[in-house]
Coordinates of C-alpha atoms in Angstrom, one line a residue:
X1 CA 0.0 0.0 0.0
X2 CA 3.2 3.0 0.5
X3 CA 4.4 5.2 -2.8
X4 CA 7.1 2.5 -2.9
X5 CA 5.2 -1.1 -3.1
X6 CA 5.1 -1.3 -6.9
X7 CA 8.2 -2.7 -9.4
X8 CA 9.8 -0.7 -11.7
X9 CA 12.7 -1.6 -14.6
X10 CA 15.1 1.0 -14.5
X11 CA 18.0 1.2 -17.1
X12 CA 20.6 3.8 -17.6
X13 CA 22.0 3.2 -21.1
X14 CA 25.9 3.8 -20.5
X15 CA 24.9 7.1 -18.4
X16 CA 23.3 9.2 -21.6
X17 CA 19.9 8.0 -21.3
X18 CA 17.3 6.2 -18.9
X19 CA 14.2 4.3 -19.7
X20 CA 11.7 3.3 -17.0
X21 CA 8.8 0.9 -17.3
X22 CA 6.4 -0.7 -14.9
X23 CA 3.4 -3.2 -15.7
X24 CA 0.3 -1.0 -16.3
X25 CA -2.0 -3.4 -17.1
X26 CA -1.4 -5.4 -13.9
X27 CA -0.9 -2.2 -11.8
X28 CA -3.4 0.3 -13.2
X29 CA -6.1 -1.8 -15.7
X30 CA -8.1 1.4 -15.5
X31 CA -6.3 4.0 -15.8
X32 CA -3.8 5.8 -18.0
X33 CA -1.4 7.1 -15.6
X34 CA 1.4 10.1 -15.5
X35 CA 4.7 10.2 -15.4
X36 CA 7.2 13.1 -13.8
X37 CA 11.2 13.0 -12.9
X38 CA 13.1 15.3 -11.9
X39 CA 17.5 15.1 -11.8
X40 CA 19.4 16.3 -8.4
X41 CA 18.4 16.9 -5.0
X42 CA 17.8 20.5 -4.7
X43 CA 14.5 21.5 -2.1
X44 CA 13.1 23.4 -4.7
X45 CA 12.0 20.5 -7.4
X46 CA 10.5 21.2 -10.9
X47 CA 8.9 17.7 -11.8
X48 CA 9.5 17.6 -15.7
X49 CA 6.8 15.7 -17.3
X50 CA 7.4 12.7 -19.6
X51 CA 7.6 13.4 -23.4
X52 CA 8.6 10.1 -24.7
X53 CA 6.3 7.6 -23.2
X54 CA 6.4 3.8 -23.8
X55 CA 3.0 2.3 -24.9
X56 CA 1.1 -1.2 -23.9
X57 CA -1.9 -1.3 -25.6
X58 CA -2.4 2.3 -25.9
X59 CA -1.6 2.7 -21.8
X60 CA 1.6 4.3 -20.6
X61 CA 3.7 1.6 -19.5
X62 CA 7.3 3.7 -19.5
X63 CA 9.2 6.7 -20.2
X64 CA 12.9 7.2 -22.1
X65 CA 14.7 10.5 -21.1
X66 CA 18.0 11.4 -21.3
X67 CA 20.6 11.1 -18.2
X68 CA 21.4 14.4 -16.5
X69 CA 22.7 13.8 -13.3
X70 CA 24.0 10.8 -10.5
X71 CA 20.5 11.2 -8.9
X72 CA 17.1 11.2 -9.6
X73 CA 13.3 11.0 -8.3
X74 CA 10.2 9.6 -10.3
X75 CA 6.8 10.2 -9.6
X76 CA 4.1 8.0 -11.4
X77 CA 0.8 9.9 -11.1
X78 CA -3.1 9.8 -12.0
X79 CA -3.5 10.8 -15.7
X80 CA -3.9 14.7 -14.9
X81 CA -1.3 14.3 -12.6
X82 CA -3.0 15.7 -9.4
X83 CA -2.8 12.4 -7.2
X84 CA 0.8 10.3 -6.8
X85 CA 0.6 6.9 -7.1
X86 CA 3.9 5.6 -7.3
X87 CA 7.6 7.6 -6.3
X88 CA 11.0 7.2 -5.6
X89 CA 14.5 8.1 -5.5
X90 CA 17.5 6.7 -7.2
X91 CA 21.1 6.7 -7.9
X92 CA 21.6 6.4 -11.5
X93 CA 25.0 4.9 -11.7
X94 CA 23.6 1.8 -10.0
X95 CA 21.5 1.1 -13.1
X96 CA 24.0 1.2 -16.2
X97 CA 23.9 -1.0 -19.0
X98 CA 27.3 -0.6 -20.6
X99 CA 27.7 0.3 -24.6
X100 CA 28.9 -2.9 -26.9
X101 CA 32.4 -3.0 -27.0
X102 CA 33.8 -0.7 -30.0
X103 CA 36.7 -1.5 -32.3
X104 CA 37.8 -5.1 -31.1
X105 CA 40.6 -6.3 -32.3
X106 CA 41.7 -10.1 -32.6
X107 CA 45.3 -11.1 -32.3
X108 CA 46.8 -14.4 -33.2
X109 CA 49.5 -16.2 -32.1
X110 CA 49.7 -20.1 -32.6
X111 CA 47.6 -21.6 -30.5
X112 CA 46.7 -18.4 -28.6
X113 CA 43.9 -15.6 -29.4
X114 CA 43.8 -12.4 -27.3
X115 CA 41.3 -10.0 -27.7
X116 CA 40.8 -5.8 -27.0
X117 CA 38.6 -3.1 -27.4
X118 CA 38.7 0.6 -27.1
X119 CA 38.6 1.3 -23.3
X120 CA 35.3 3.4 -21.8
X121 CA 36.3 7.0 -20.8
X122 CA 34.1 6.4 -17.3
X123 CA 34.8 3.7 -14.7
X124 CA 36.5 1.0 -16.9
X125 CA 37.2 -0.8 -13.5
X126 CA 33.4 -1.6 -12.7
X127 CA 33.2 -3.5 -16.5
X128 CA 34.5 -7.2 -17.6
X129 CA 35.1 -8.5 -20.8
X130 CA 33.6 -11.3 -21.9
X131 CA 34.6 -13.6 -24.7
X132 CA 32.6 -16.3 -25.6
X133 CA 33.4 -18.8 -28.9
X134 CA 32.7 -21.9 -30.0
X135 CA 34.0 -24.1 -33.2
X136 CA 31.1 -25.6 -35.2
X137 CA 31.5 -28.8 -33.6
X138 CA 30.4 -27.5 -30.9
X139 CA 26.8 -27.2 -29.1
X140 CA 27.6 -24.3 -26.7
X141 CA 29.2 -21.2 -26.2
X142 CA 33.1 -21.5 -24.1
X143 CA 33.1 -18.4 -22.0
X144 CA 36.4 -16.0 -20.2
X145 CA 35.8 -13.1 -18.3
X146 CA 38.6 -10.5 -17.7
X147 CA 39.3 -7.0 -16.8
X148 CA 38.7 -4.5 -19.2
X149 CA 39.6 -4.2 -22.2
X150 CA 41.3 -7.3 -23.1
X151 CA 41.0 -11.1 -22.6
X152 CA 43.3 -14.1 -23.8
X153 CA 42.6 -17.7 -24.3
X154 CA 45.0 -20.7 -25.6
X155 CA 44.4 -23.8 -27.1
X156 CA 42.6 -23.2 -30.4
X157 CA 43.0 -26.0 -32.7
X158 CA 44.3 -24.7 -36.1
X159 CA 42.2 -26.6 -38.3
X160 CA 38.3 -25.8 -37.2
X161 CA 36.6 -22.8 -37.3
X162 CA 35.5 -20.6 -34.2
X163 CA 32.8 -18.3 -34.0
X164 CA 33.7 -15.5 -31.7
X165 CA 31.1 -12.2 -29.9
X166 CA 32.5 -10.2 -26.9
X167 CA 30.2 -8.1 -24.4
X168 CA 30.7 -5.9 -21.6
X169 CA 29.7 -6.8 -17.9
X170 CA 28.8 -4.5 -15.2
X171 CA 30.4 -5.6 -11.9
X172 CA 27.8 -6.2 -9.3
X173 CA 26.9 -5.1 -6.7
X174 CA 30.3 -2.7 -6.0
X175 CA 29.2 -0.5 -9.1
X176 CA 25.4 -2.0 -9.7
X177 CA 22.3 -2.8 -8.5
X178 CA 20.9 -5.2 -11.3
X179 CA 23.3 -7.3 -13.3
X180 CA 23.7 -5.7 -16.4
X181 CA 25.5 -6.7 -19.5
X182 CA 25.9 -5.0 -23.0
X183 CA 24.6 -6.5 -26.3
X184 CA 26.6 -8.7 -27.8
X185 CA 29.4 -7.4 -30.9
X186 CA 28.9 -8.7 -34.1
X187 CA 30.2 -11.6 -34.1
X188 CA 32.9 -13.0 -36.5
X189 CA 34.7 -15.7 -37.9
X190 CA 38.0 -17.1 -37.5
X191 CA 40.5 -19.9 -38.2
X192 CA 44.0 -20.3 -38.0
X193 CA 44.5 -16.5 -37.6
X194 CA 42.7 -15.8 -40.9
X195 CA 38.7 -13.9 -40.9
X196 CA 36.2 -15.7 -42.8
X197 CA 32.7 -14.8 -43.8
X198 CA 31.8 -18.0 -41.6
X199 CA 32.2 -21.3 -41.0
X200 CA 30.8 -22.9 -43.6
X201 CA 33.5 -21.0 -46.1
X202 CA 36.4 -22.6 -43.7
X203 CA 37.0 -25.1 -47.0
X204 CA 40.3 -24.0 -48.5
X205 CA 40.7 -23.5 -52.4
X206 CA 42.9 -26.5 -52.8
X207 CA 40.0 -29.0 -50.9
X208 CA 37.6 -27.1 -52.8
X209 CA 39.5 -28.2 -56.2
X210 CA 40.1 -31.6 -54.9
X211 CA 36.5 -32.2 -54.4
X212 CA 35.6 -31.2 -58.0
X213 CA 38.1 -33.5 -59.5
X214 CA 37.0 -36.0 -57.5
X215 CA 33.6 -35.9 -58.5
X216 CA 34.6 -34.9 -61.9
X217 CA 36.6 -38.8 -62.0
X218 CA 33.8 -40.6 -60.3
X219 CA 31.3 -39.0 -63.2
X220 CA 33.8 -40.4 -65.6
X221 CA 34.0 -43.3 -64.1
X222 CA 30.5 -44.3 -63.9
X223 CA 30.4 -43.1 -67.7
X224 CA 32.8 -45.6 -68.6
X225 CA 30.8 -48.3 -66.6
X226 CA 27.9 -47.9 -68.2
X227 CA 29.4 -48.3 -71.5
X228 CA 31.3 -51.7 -70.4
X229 CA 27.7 -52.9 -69.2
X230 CA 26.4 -51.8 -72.3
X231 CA 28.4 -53.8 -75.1
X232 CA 28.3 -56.4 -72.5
X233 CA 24.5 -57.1 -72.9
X234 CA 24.7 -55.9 -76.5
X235 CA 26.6 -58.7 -77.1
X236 CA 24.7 -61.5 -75.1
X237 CA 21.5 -60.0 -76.6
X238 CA 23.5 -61.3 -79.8
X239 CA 24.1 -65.0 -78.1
X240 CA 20.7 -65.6 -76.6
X241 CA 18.3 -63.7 -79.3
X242 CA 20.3 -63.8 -83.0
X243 CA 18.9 -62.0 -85.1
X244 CA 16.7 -63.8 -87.8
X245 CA 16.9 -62.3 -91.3
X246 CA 14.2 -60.8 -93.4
X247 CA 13.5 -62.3 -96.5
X248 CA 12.0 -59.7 -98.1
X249 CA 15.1 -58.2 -99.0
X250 CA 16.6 -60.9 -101.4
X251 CA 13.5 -61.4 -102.9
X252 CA 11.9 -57.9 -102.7
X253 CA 10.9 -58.5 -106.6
X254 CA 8.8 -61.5 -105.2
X255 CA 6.3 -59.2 -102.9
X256 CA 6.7 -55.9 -104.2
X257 CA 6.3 -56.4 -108.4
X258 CA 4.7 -59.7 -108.0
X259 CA 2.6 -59.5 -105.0
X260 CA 4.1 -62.8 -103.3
X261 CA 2.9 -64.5 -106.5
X262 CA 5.5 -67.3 -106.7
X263 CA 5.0 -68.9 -110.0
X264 CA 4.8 -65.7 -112.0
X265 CA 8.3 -65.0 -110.1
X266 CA 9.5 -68.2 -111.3
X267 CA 8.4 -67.8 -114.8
X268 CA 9.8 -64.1 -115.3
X269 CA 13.0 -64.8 -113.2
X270 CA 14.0 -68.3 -114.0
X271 CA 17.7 -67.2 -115.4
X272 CA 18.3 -65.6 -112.3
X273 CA 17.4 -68.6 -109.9
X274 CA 19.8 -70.8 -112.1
X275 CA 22.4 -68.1 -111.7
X276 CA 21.8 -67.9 -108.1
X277 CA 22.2 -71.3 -107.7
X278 CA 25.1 -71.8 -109.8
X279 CA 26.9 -69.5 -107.5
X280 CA 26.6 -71.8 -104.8
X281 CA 28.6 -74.6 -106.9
X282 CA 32.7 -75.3 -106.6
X283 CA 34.2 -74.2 -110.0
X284 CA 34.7 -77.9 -111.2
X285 CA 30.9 -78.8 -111.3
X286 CA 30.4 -75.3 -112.7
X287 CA 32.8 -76.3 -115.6
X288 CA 31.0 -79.4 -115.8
X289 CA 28.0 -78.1 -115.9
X290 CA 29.2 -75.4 -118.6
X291 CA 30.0 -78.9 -121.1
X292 CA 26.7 -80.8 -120.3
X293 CA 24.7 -77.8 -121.0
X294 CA 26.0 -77.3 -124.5
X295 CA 25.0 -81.0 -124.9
X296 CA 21.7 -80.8 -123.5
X297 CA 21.0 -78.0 -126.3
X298 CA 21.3 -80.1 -129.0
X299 CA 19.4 -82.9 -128.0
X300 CA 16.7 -81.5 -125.7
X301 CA 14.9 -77.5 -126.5
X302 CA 13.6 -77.6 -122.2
X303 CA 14.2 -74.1 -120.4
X304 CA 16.6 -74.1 -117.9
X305 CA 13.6 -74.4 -116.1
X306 CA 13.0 -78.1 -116.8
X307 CA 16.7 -78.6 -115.3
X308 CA 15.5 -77.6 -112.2
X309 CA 11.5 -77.7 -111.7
X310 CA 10.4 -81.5 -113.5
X311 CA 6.5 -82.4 -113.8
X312 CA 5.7 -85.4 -111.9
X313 CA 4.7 -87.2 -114.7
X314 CA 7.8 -87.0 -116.6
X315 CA 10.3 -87.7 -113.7
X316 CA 10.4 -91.5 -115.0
X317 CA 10.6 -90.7 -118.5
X318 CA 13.4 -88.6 -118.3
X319 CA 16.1 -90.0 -115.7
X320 CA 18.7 -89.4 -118.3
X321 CA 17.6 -85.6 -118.2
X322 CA 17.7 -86.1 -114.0
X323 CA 21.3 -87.3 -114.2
X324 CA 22.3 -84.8 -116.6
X325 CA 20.9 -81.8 -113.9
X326 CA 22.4 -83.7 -110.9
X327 CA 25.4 -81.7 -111.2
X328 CA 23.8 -78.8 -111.4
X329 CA 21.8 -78.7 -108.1
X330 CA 23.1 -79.6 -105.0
X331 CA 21.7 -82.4 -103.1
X332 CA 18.3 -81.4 -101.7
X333 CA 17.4 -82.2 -98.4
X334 CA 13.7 -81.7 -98.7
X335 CA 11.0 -81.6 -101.6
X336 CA 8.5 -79.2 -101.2
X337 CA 5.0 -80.0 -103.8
X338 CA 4.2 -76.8 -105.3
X339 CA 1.2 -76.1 -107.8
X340 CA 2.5 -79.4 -109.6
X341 CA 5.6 -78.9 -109.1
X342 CA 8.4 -80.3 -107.0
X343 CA 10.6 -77.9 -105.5
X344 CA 13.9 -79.0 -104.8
X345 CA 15.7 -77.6 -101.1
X346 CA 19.0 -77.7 -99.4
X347 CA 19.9 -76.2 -96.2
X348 CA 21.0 -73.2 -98.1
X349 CA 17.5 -72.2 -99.4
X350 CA 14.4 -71.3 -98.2
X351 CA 11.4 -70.2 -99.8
X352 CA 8.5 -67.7 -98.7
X353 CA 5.3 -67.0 -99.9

């Protein structure tokens, strides 16, 4: 129930300006309070009011002004300001939240890293520095402490990468009240003495070209692979399935003048049938064939037809004629009846219709 019951965050930001806040909405639901403060102890006060205020939901919840003196004395009040509801007195210097460190500077040597920053003009005993790093193997943050403005630490393995921030601490409670600490400085990237953009640039040129020609040889590689697997099955495609030829190539005069009519074929192309099959006989039965021909002209006016197609009927009047074409056809395997007509075959021929 006294002027002094209620909590209050005070901060003096590195003694150039102050911000106070309190919880309106738990301490004043209803109303939209006042605020007044005034630097110094003189007997006659002049309460300045707030001019920056600090909103929550359209209430006042705080004020930001700048720093003027050691002292001070707030005075939260109804919203004309006629009836105080909360006030007190302060020493400001007990409520400073120190400026990030400026201008820090890392220093390698081997194994070892020290690290500075510009010293504060005011009190530089009441502040620590604190380092804090970590490698990327890491989970959490490795933390010194030391007096201002510089802190070393050793054993830094040469070959990671370490993420490093730095922050200035307020001592408490010989210079303040609450435990205050600055924001953090950027933080940075480092290995083996050298800055990088971070961590995940810590690959070196020479790794980086390594990896490319290694996956440039395992593309190549692979490439060649498939091509070995390829022939491979290429060729016992070959073994397991030959390949069957069409017969519509040799005899493309058969389907494509004649319309697969066989004995017009026959009838128009019966020179070239004996010359294809007298291609297929050794050059001593050709010879001999050559002599019995000449004979057969003079005693016998048949085709050449006759020497290879014979009628059925006259296949016993004419064995002489037989014997005399015997040389002339090689011996058929199979006779195949065709339209009257016995179609002599060897293992050479085949015939399609």
């Amino acid at each position: 129930g006294g002027k002094d019951a209620i909590n209050t965050t005070i901060i003096n930001f590195n003694n150039e300006k102050m911000q106070i806040t309190w919880a309106t909405r738990e301490l004043f639901p209803n109303e939209n309070v006042s605020f007044f403060y005034i630097f110094g102890e003189s007997k006659h006060k002049v309460w300045k009011p707030c001019t920056t205020y600090l909103l929550d939901q359209d209430y006042n919840s705080g004020c930001l002004f700048k720093t003027e003196g050691p002292t001070l004395a707030i005075s939260i009040r109804n919203s004309n300001g006629s009836k105080v509801l909360f006030s007190k007195n302060l020493k400001t210097d007990f409520y400073i939240k120190p400026s990030p460190p400026e201008n820090v500077t890392f220093f390698w040597e081997e194994e070892t890293v020290t690290v500075s920053c510009n010293k504060p003009q005011r009190n530089a005993w009441c502040l620590r520095l604190e380092l804090q790093y970590k490698s990327k193997f890491d989970k959490e943050w490795q933390s010194r402490t030391s007096k201002c403005c510089s802190v070393g630490e050793q054993g830094f393995d040469p070959r990671k990468c370490y993420s490093f921030r730095v922050r200035l601490r307020r001592l408490v409670p010989y210079c303040n009240i609450a435990n205050y600490s600055s924001d953090w400085a950027a933080e940075t990237f480092w290995m083996n003495g050298t800055l990088l953009d971070s961590c995940d640039d810590d690959l070196t040129p020479q790794s980086k070209t390594v990896i490319v020609l290694s996956g440039s040889l395992a593309v190549l590689l692979m490439m060649l692979i498939l091509l070995i697997l390829l022939c491979k099955w290429q060729r016992v495609q070959m073994a397991v399935l030959p390949a069957i030829p069409d017969p519509k190539y040799p005899f493309a005069d058969l389907f494509n003048d004649h319309n697969g009519n066989l004995q017009e074929w026959l009838d128009k192309n019966d020179h070239v049938v004996l010359q294809t099959k007298l291609e297929y006989e050794e050059p001593e039965s050709i010879t001999e064939a050559e002599s019995q021909q000449e004979d057969g002209k003079n005693s016998d006016k048949h085709g050449p037809l006759e020497k290879i197609f014979t009628f059925s009927g006259a296949a016993e009047n004419n064995d002489s004629k037989a014997a005399e074409t015997a040389c002339l056809i090689p011996a058929p395997t199979t006779t195949t009846p065709f339209a009257g007509f016995h179609i002599l075959m060897n293992d050479d021929m085949y015939v399609m219709v």
